[in-house]
Amino acid sequence: MFEIKCRDGMGRLGELQTPHGVIETPALLPVVNPKKLTLSVDELEECGATSLITNSYLIWKEKEFRERATKEGVHGLLDWDKPIMTDSGTFQAYMYGEVEVLPEEIIEFQKKIGTDIGTMLDVFTIPKTNFSDAEKELEETNKRMKVAAEMKGEMALNGTIQGGLHMDLRSRAAKMASEIDVDVHPIGGVVPLMEKYEFSSLVDIVMNVKMNLVASRPVHLFGCGHP
């Protein structure tokens, strides 16, 4: 459940309730690689972190981590008792061309390991994708989102907004996602823009999405902390 405490234009202060505590928004969620902790969870907490993101696909793919997470939960695996959001492998599919897990399979796994906020396996649309291909990828993402929403159970679910640099597709994606029973809306496919410092395009995407999303749900920007 998301409760908006204060609003000024499109800016909001809110509280997102999870089984492991409240996430006060806006919030920066450090990304933790389960295979290599650059900072310990204690050090992250000292830095002010109140919630984390980790990758359920990397956990699923590694037998040792998969077995531990299944037995102890993702919170036990990371030794973190506060909220955890898990990503699904979409970024790995973008980086390496494909992943070995099915969209339904990764949703079930995230439920099994007790993540607070799970993520659907959407289709990462890179900025240079032409309109026709981006539209097809958006249709696939929307189809997967509907299936994931039916499967989520008690787990909160990220419904990712794609569309590349095509603002009409971003707007359409936001409107369609608003009608699906998901809980948080990450804006995806933007890391390549940040790597090239194309912040004007990033702002255009965020504005087009926020103007067309249901106003009662929190919005997340995937990769916003990219160096």
PDB file of C-alpha atoms in Angstrom:
ATOM      1  CA  MET A   1       0.000   0.000   0.000  1.00  0.00           C
ATOM      2  CA  PHE A   2       1.272   3.463  -0.944  1.00  0.00           C
ATOM      3  CA  GLU A   3       0.149   6.537   0.950  1.00  0.00           C
ATOM      4  CA  ILE A   4       0.949  10.024  -0.313  1.00  0.00           C
ATOM      5  CA  LYS A   5       1.789  12.297   2.626  1.00  0.00           C
ATOM      6  CA  CYS A   6       2.517  15.538   0.791  1.00  0.00           C
ATOM      7  CA  ARG A   7       2.381  16.788  -2.784  1.00  0.00           C
ATOM      8  CA  ASP A   8       3.754  19.732  -4.759  1.00  0.00           C
ATOM      9  CA  GLY A   9       3.075  19.528  -8.498  1.00  0.00           C
ATOM     10  CA  MET A  10       4.440  16.158  -9.602  1.00  0.00           C
ATOM     11  CA  GLY A  11       6.657  15.914  -6.530  1.00  0.00           C
ATOM     12  CA  ARG A  12       5.408  13.676  -3.714  1.00  0.00           C
ATOM     13  CA  LEU A  13       6.411  12.469  -0.279  1.00  0.00           C
ATOM     14  CA  GLY A  14       4.963   9.066   0.458  1.00  0.00           C
ATOM     15  CA  GLU A  15       5.138   5.839   2.423  1.00  0.00           C
ATOM     16  CA  LEU A  16       5.156   2.419   0.791  1.00  0.00           C
ATOM     17  CA  GLN A  17       4.171  -0.331   3.222  1.00  0.00           C
ATOM     18  CA  THR A  18       5.999  -3.671   2.880  1.00  0.00           C
ATOM     19  CA  PRO A  19       6.166  -6.809   5.056  1.00  0.00           C
ATOM     20  CA  HIS A  20       9.640  -5.733   6.234  1.00  0.00           C
ATOM     21  CA  GLY A  21       8.887  -2.107   6.972  1.00  0.00           C
ATOM     22  CA  VAL A  22       7.999   1.197   5.394  1.00  0.00           C
ATOM     23  CA  ILE A  23       9.880   2.723   2.460  1.00  0.00           C
ATOM     24  CA  GLU A  24       9.663   6.496   2.738  1.00  0.00           C
ATOM     25  CA  THR A  25       9.734   8.048  -0.713  1.00  0.00           C
ATOM     26  CA  PRO A  26      11.638   9.512  -2.398  1.00  0.00           C
ATOM     27  CA  ALA A  27      14.277   6.876  -1.660  1.00  0.00           C
ATOM     28  CA  LEU A  28      17.548   5.749  -3.175  1.00  0.00           C
ATOM     29  CA  LEU A  29      17.828   1.947  -3.124  1.00  0.00           C
ATOM     30  CA  PRO A  30      21.413   0.636  -3.347  1.00  0.00           C
ATOM     31  CA  VAL A  31      21.827  -2.314  -5.714  1.00  0.00           C
ATOM     32  CA  VAL A  32      23.502  -5.295  -4.055  1.00  0.00           C
ATOM     33  CA  ASN A  33      25.107  -8.046  -6.122  1.00  0.00           C
ATOM     34  CA  PRO A  34      24.578 -11.259  -4.115  1.00  0.00           C
ATOM     35  CA  LYS A  35      27.895 -12.605  -5.440  1.00  0.00           C
ATOM     36  CA  LYS A  36      29.991  -9.612  -4.414  1.00  0.00           C
ATOM     37  CA  LEU A  37      29.171  -7.109  -1.691  1.00  0.00           C
ATOM     38  CA  THR A  38      31.221  -3.948  -2.296  1.00  0.00           C
ATOM     39  CA  LEU A  39      29.896  -2.622   1.011  1.00  0.00           C
ATOM     40  CA  SER A  40      28.532  -4.775   3.808  1.00  0.00           C
ATOM     41  CA  VAL A  41      24.868  -4.399   4.681  1.00  0.00           C
ATOM     42  CA  ASP A  42      25.960  -2.764   7.955  1.00  0.00           C
ATOM     43  CA  GLU A  43      27.971  -0.192   5.997  1.00  0.00           C
ATOM     44  CA  LEU A  44      25.011   0.421   3.683  1.00  0.00           C
ATOM     45  CA  GLU A  45      22.810   1.023   6.713  1.00  0.00           C
ATOM     46  CA  GLU A  46      25.384   3.443   8.119  1.00  0.00           C
ATOM     47  CA  CYS A  47      25.164   5.325   4.798  1.00  0.00           C
ATOM     48  CA  GLY A  48      21.411   5.731   5.373  1.00  0.00           C
ATOM     49  CA  ALA A  49      20.034   2.912   3.236  1.00  0.00           C
ATOM     50  CA  THR A  50      16.569   1.826   4.360  1.00  0.00           C
ATOM     51  CA  SER A  51      15.924  -0.700   1.572  1.00  0.00           C
ATOM     52  CA  LEU A  52      17.899  -2.578  -1.076  1.00  0.00           C
ATOM     53  CA  ILE A  53      17.619  -3.956  -4.594  1.00  0.00           C
ATOM     54  CA  THR A  54      19.139  -7.293  -5.539  1.00  0.00           C
ATOM     55  CA  ASN A  55      18.821  -9.472  -8.610  1.00  0.00           C
ATOM     56  CA  SER A  56      16.600 -12.536  -8.343  1.00  0.00           C
ATOM     57  CA  TYR A  57      17.911 -13.880 -11.664  1.00  0.00           C
ATOM     58  CA  LEU A  58      21.514 -13.924 -10.442  1.00  0.00           C
ATOM     59  CA  ILE A  59      20.338 -15.701  -7.288  1.00  0.00           C
ATOM     60  CA  TRP A  60      18.259 -18.176  -9.312  1.00  0.00           C
ATOM     61  CA  LYS A  61      21.117 -18.912 -11.704  1.00  0.00           C
ATOM     62  CA  GLU A  62      23.687 -19.728  -8.983  1.00  0.00           C
ATOM     63  CA  LYS A  63      22.839 -23.075  -7.331  1.00  0.00           C
ATOM     64  CA  GLU A  64      24.340 -22.178  -3.949  1.00  0.00           C
ATOM     65  CA  PHE A  65      22.477 -18.874  -3.743  1.00  0.00           C
ATOM     66  CA  ARG A  66      19.255 -20.376  -5.117  1.00  0.00           C
ATOM     67  CA  GLU A  67      19.232 -23.085  -2.447  1.00  0.00           C
ATOM     68  CA  ARG A  68      20.073 -20.660   0.368  1.00  0.00           C
ATOM     69  CA  ALA A  69      17.468 -18.127  -0.734  1.00  0.00           C
ATOM     70  CA  THR A  70      14.827 -20.832  -1.063  1.00  0.00           C
ATOM     71  CA  LYS A  71      15.625 -22.045   2.456  1.00  0.00           C
ATOM     72  CA  GLU A  72      16.394 -18.764   4.253  1.00  0.00           C
ATOM     73  CA  GLY A  73      14.591 -16.256   2.059  1.00  0.00           C
ATOM     74  CA  VAL A  74      16.278 -13.383   0.253  1.00  0.00           C
ATOM     75  CA  HIS A  75      16.467 -11.456   3.537  1.00  0.00           C
ATOM     76  CA  GLY A  76      18.384 -14.296   5.155  1.00  0.00           C
ATOM     77  CA  LEU A  77      20.669 -14.581   2.140  1.00  0.00           C
ATOM     78  CA  LEU A  78      21.642 -10.903   2.367  1.00  0.00           C
ATOM     79  CA  ASP A  79      21.374 -10.692   6.167  1.00  0.00           C
ATOM     80  CA  TRP A  80      19.048  -7.689   5.772  1.00  0.00           C
ATOM     81  CA  ASP A  81      15.793  -7.386   7.715  1.00  0.00           C
ATOM     82  CA  LYS A  82      14.451  -4.298   5.951  1.00  0.00           C
ATOM     83  CA  PRO A  83      12.595  -4.054   2.606  1.00  0.00           C
ATOM     84  CA  ILE A  84      14.127  -5.711  -0.456  1.00  0.00           C
ATOM     85  CA  MET A  85      13.173  -5.208  -4.087  1.00  0.00           C
ATOM     86  CA  THR A  86      14.333  -7.835  -6.570  1.00  0.00           C
ATOM     87  CA  ASP A  87      15.036  -7.307 -10.254  1.00  0.00           C
ATOM     88  CA  SER A  88      14.166 -10.037 -12.729  1.00  0.00           C
ATOM     89  CA  GLY A  89      17.010 -10.408 -15.221  1.00  0.00           C
ATOM     90  CA  THR A  90      15.783  -7.864 -17.776  1.00  0.00           C
ATOM     91  CA  PHE A  91      19.050  -5.915 -17.625  1.00  0.00           C
ATOM     92  CA  GLN A  92      21.043  -9.129 -18.082  1.00  0.00           C
ATOM     93  CA  ALA A  93      18.951  -9.901 -21.172  1.00  0.00           C
ATOM     94  CA  TYR A  94      19.840  -6.435 -22.505  1.00  0.00           C
ATOM     95  CA  MET A  95      23.547  -6.923 -21.746  1.00  0.00           C
ATOM     96  CA  TYR A  96      23.956 -10.500 -22.969  1.00  0.00           C
ATOM     97  CA  GLY A  97      21.086 -11.043 -25.403  1.00  0.00           C
ATOM     98  CA  GLU A  98      19.008 -13.523 -23.420  1.00  0.00           C
ATOM     99  CA  VAL A  99      18.374 -15.094 -20.026  1.00  0.00           C
ATOM    100  CA  GLU A 100      17.769 -18.725 -19.135  1.00  0.00           C
ATOM    101  CA  VAL A 101      14.599 -18.192 -17.110  1.00  0.00           C
ATOM    102  CA  LEU A 102      10.982 -17.829 -18.261  1.00  0.00           C
ATOM    103  CA  PRO A 103       8.894 -14.769 -17.246  1.00  0.00           C
ATOM    104  CA  GLU A 104       6.490 -16.914 -15.186  1.00  0.00           C
ATOM    105  CA  GLU A 105       9.353 -18.847 -13.616  1.00  0.00           C
ATOM    106  CA  ILE A 106      11.110 -15.763 -12.239  1.00  0.00           C
ATOM    107  CA  ILE A 107       7.863 -14.425 -10.735  1.00  0.00           C
ATOM    108  CA  GLU A 108       7.318 -17.716  -8.889  1.00  0.00           C
ATOM    109  CA  PHE A 109      10.914 -17.688  -7.667  1.00  0.00           C
ATOM    110  CA  GLN A 110      10.626 -14.148  -6.296  1.00  0.00           C
ATOM    111  CA  LYS A 111       7.485 -15.156  -4.424  1.00  0.00           C
ATOM    112  CA  LYS A 112       9.243 -18.246  -3.054  1.00  0.00           C
ATOM    113  CA  ILE A 113      12.205 -16.296  -1.634  1.00  0.00           C
ATOM    114  CA  GLY A 114       9.954 -13.733   0.037  1.00  0.00           C
ATOM    115  CA  THR A 115      10.913 -10.557  -1.767  1.00  0.00           C
ATOM    116  CA  ASP A 116       8.931  -7.486  -0.726  1.00  0.00           C
ATOM    117  CA  ILE A 117       8.699  -6.013  -4.229  1.00  0.00           C
ATOM    118  CA  GLY A 118       9.208  -8.321  -7.190  1.00  0.00           C
ATOM    119  CA  THR A 119       9.752  -7.380 -10.813  1.00  0.00           C
ATOM    120  CA  MET A 120       8.324  -8.793 -14.023  1.00  0.00           C
ATOM    121  CA  LEU A 121      10.686  -9.894 -16.805  1.00  0.00           C
ATOM    122  CA  ASP A 122       9.973  -7.094 -19.255  1.00  0.00           C
ATOM    123  CA  VAL A 123      11.565  -6.461 -22.646  1.00  0.00           C
ATOM    124  CA  PHE A 124      14.350  -3.877 -22.428  1.00  0.00           C
ATOM    125  CA  THR A 125      13.835  -1.453 -25.329  1.00  0.00           C
ATOM    126  CA  ILE A 126      17.059   0.382 -26.118  1.00  0.00           C
ATOM    127  CA  PRO A 127      16.782   4.073 -27.057  1.00  0.00           C
ATOM    128  CA  LYS A 128      17.778   3.609 -30.717  1.00  0.00           C
ATOM    129  CA  THR A 129      15.053   0.992 -31.366  1.00  0.00           C
ATOM    130  CA  ASN A 130      12.776   2.067 -34.238  1.00  0.00           C
ATOM    131  CA  PHE A 131       9.093   2.707 -33.626  1.00  0.00           C
ATOM    132  CA  SER A 132       7.767  -0.522 -35.126  1.00  0.00           C
ATOM    133  CA  ASP A 133      10.102  -2.767 -33.139  1.00  0.00           C
ATOM    134  CA  ALA A 134       9.628  -0.727 -29.954  1.00  0.00           C
ATOM    135  CA  GLU A 135       5.863  -1.070 -30.338  1.00  0.00           C
ATOM    136  CA  LYS A 136       6.148  -4.866 -30.660  1.00  0.00           C
ATOM    137  CA  GLU A 137       8.414  -5.034 -27.610  1.00  0.00           C
ATOM    138  CA  LEU A 138       5.959  -2.893 -25.660  1.00  0.00           C
ATOM    139  CA  GLU A 139       3.110  -5.236 -26.561  1.00  0.00           C
ATOM    140  CA  GLU A 140       5.150  -8.184 -25.245  1.00  0.00           C
ATOM    141  CA  THR A 141       5.998  -6.312 -22.037  1.00  0.00           C
ATOM    142  CA  ASN A 142       2.333  -5.450 -21.529  1.00  0.00           C
ATOM    143  CA  LYS A 143       1.304  -9.083 -22.083  1.00  0.00           C
ATOM    144  CA  ARG A 144       3.881 -10.289 -19.564  1.00  0.00           C
ATOM    145  CA  MET A 145       2.752  -7.646 -17.061  1.00  0.00           C
ATOM    146  CA  LYS A 146      -0.814  -8.919 -17.158  1.00  0.00           C
ATOM    147  CA  VAL A 147       0.340 -12.487 -16.535  1.00  0.00           C
ATOM    148  CA  ALA A 148       2.679 -11.409 -13.715  1.00  0.00           C
ATOM    149  CA  ALA A 149      -0.132  -9.431 -12.062  1.00  0.00           C
ATOM    150  CA  GLU A 150      -2.301 -12.541 -12.026  1.00  0.00           C
ATOM    151  CA  MET A 151       0.526 -14.536 -10.430  1.00  0.00           C
ATOM    152  CA  LYS A 152       1.853 -12.070  -7.839  1.00  0.00           C
ATOM    153  CA  GLY A 153      -0.230 -13.213  -4.860  1.00  0.00           C
ATOM    154  CA  GLU A 154       0.700 -11.224  -1.731  1.00  0.00           C
ATOM    155  CA  MET A 155       3.949  -9.945  -3.244  1.00  0.00           C
ATOM    156  CA  ALA A 156       4.039  -6.325  -4.397  1.00  0.00           C
ATOM    157  CA  LEU A 157       4.905  -6.154  -8.090  1.00  0.00           C
ATOM    158  CA  ASN A 158       6.845  -3.778 -10.324  1.00  0.00           C
ATOM    159  CA  GLY A 159       5.137  -3.101 -13.654  1.00  0.00           C
ATOM    160  CA  THR A 160       7.860  -1.615 -15.838  1.00  0.00           C
ATOM    161  CA  ILE A 161       7.235   1.149 -18.382  1.00  0.00           C
ATOM    162  CA  GLN A 162       9.130   0.750 -21.663  1.00  0.00           C
ATOM    163  CA  GLY A 163       8.887   2.447 -25.084  1.00  0.00           C
ATOM    164  CA  GLY A 164      12.393   3.639 -25.912  1.00  0.00           C
ATOM    165  CA  LEU A 165      12.675   7.242 -27.072  1.00  0.00           C
ATOM    166  CA  HIS A 166       9.193   7.221 -28.593  1.00  0.00           C
ATOM    167  CA  MET A 167       7.204   9.483 -26.292  1.00  0.00           C
ATOM    168  CA  ASP A 168       3.832   8.384 -27.642  1.00  0.00           C
ATOM    169  CA  LEU A 169       4.770   4.791 -26.798  1.00  0.00           C
ATOM    170  CA  ARG A 170       5.904   5.823 -23.320  1.00  0.00           C
ATOM    171  CA  SER A 171       2.572   7.580 -22.783  1.00  0.00           C
ATOM    172  CA  ARG A 172       0.653   4.588 -24.140  1.00  0.00           C
ATOM    173  CA  ALA A 173       2.649   2.209 -21.935  1.00  0.00           C
ATOM    174  CA  ALA A 174       1.881   4.279 -18.848  1.00  0.00           C
ATOM    175  CA  LYS A 175      -1.835   4.338 -19.610  1.00  0.00           C
ATOM    176  CA  MET A 176      -1.949   0.580 -20.224  1.00  0.00           C
ATOM    177  CA  ALA A 177       0.053  -0.231 -17.106  1.00  0.00           C
ATOM    178  CA  SER A 178      -2.244   1.961 -15.017  1.00  0.00           C
ATOM    179  CA  GLU A 179      -5.077  -0.468 -15.781  1.00  0.00           C
ATOM    180  CA  ILE A 180      -3.142  -3.538 -14.569  1.00  0.00           C
ATOM    181  CA  ASP A 181      -3.062  -4.633 -10.929  1.00  0.00           C
ATOM    182  CA  VAL A 182       0.583  -3.866 -10.150  1.00  0.00           C
ATOM    183  CA  ASP A 183       1.962  -1.821  -7.264  1.00  0.00           C
ATOM    184  CA  VAL A 184       5.024   0.163  -8.383  1.00  0.00           C
ATOM    185  CA  HIS A 185       5.953   1.549 -11.804  1.00  0.00           C
ATOM    186  CA  PRO A 186       9.654   1.539 -12.672  1.00  0.00           C
ATOM    187  CA  ILE A 187      10.667   3.432 -15.795  1.00  0.00           C
ATOM    188  CA  GLY A 188      12.971   1.114 -17.733  1.00  0.00           C
ATOM    189  CA  GLY A 189      15.383   1.200 -20.636  1.00  0.00           C
ATOM    190  CA  VAL A 190      17.123   4.433 -19.607  1.00  0.00           C
ATOM    191  CA  VAL A 191      20.616   3.341 -18.505  1.00  0.00           C
ATOM    192  CA  PRO A 192      22.039   3.853 -22.041  1.00  0.00           C
ATOM    193  CA  LEU A 193      20.858   7.479 -21.872  1.00  0.00           C
ATOM    194  CA  MET A 194      22.584   8.055 -18.548  1.00  0.00           C
ATOM    195  CA  GLU A 195      25.785   6.470 -19.817  1.00  0.00           C
ATOM    196  CA  LYS A 196      25.819   9.092 -22.586  1.00  0.00           C
ATOM    197  CA  TYR A 197      24.653  11.950 -20.332  1.00  0.00           C
ATOM    198  CA  GLU A 198      21.519  12.434 -22.433  1.00  0.00           C
ATOM    199  CA  PHE A 199      19.592  13.875 -19.526  1.00  0.00           C
ATOM    200  CA  SER A 200      17.196  15.955 -21.622  1.00  0.00           C
ATOM    201  CA  SER A 201      15.832  12.755 -23.164  1.00  0.00           C
ATOM    202  CA  LEU A 202      15.647  11.207 -19.713  1.00  0.00           C
ATOM    203  CA  VAL A 203      13.564  14.131 -18.453  1.00  0.00           C
ATOM    204  CA  ASP A 204      11.237  13.865 -21.471  1.00  0.00           C
ATOM    205  CA  ILE A 205      10.664  10.177 -20.752  1.00  0.00           C
ATOM    206  CA  VAL A 206      10.002  10.680 -17.047  1.00  0.00           C
ATOM    207  CA  MET A 207       7.584  13.536 -17.702  1.00  0.00           C
ATOM    208  CA  ASN A 208       5.651  11.651 -20.388  1.00  0.00           C
ATOM    209  CA  VAL A 209       5.350   8.620 -18.143  1.00  0.00           C
ATOM    210  CA  LYS A 210       4.333  10.494 -15.003  1.00  0.00           C
ATOM    211  CA  MET A 211       1.716  12.563 -16.823  1.00  0.00           C
ATOM    212  CA  ASN A 212      -0.012   9.378 -17.994  1.00  0.00           C
ATOM    213  CA  LEU A 213       0.391   7.059 -15.004  1.00  0.00           C
ATOM    214  CA  VAL A 214      -2.226   6.514 -12.340  1.00  0.00           C
ATOM    215  CA  ALA A 215      -1.326   9.031  -9.631  1.00  0.00           C
ATOM    216  CA  SER A 216      -1.832   6.692  -6.673  1.00  0.00           C
ATOM    217  CA  ARG A 217       1.218   4.468  -7.288  1.00  0.00           C
ATOM    218  CA  PRO A 218       4.911   5.123  -6.638  1.00  0.00           C
ATOM    219  CA  VAL A 219       7.311   5.535  -9.554  1.00  0.00           C
ATOM    220  CA  HIS A 220      10.856   4.133  -9.666  1.00  0.00           C
ATOM    221  CA  LEU A 221      13.623   5.008 -12.133  1.00  0.00           C
ATOM    222  CA  PHE A 222      15.620   1.872 -12.937  1.00  0.00           C
ATOM    223  CA  GLY A 223      19.341   2.582 -12.978  1.00  0.00           C
ATOM    224  CA  CYS A 224      19.059   6.147 -11.711  1.00  0.00           C
ATOM    225  CA  GLY A 225      22.090   5.602  -9.505  1.00  0.00           C
ATOM    226  CA  HIS A 226      24.267   4.597 -12.477  1.00  0.00           C
ATOM    227  CA  PRO A 227      27.660   6.296 -12.167  1.00  0.00           C
TER     228      PRO A 227
END
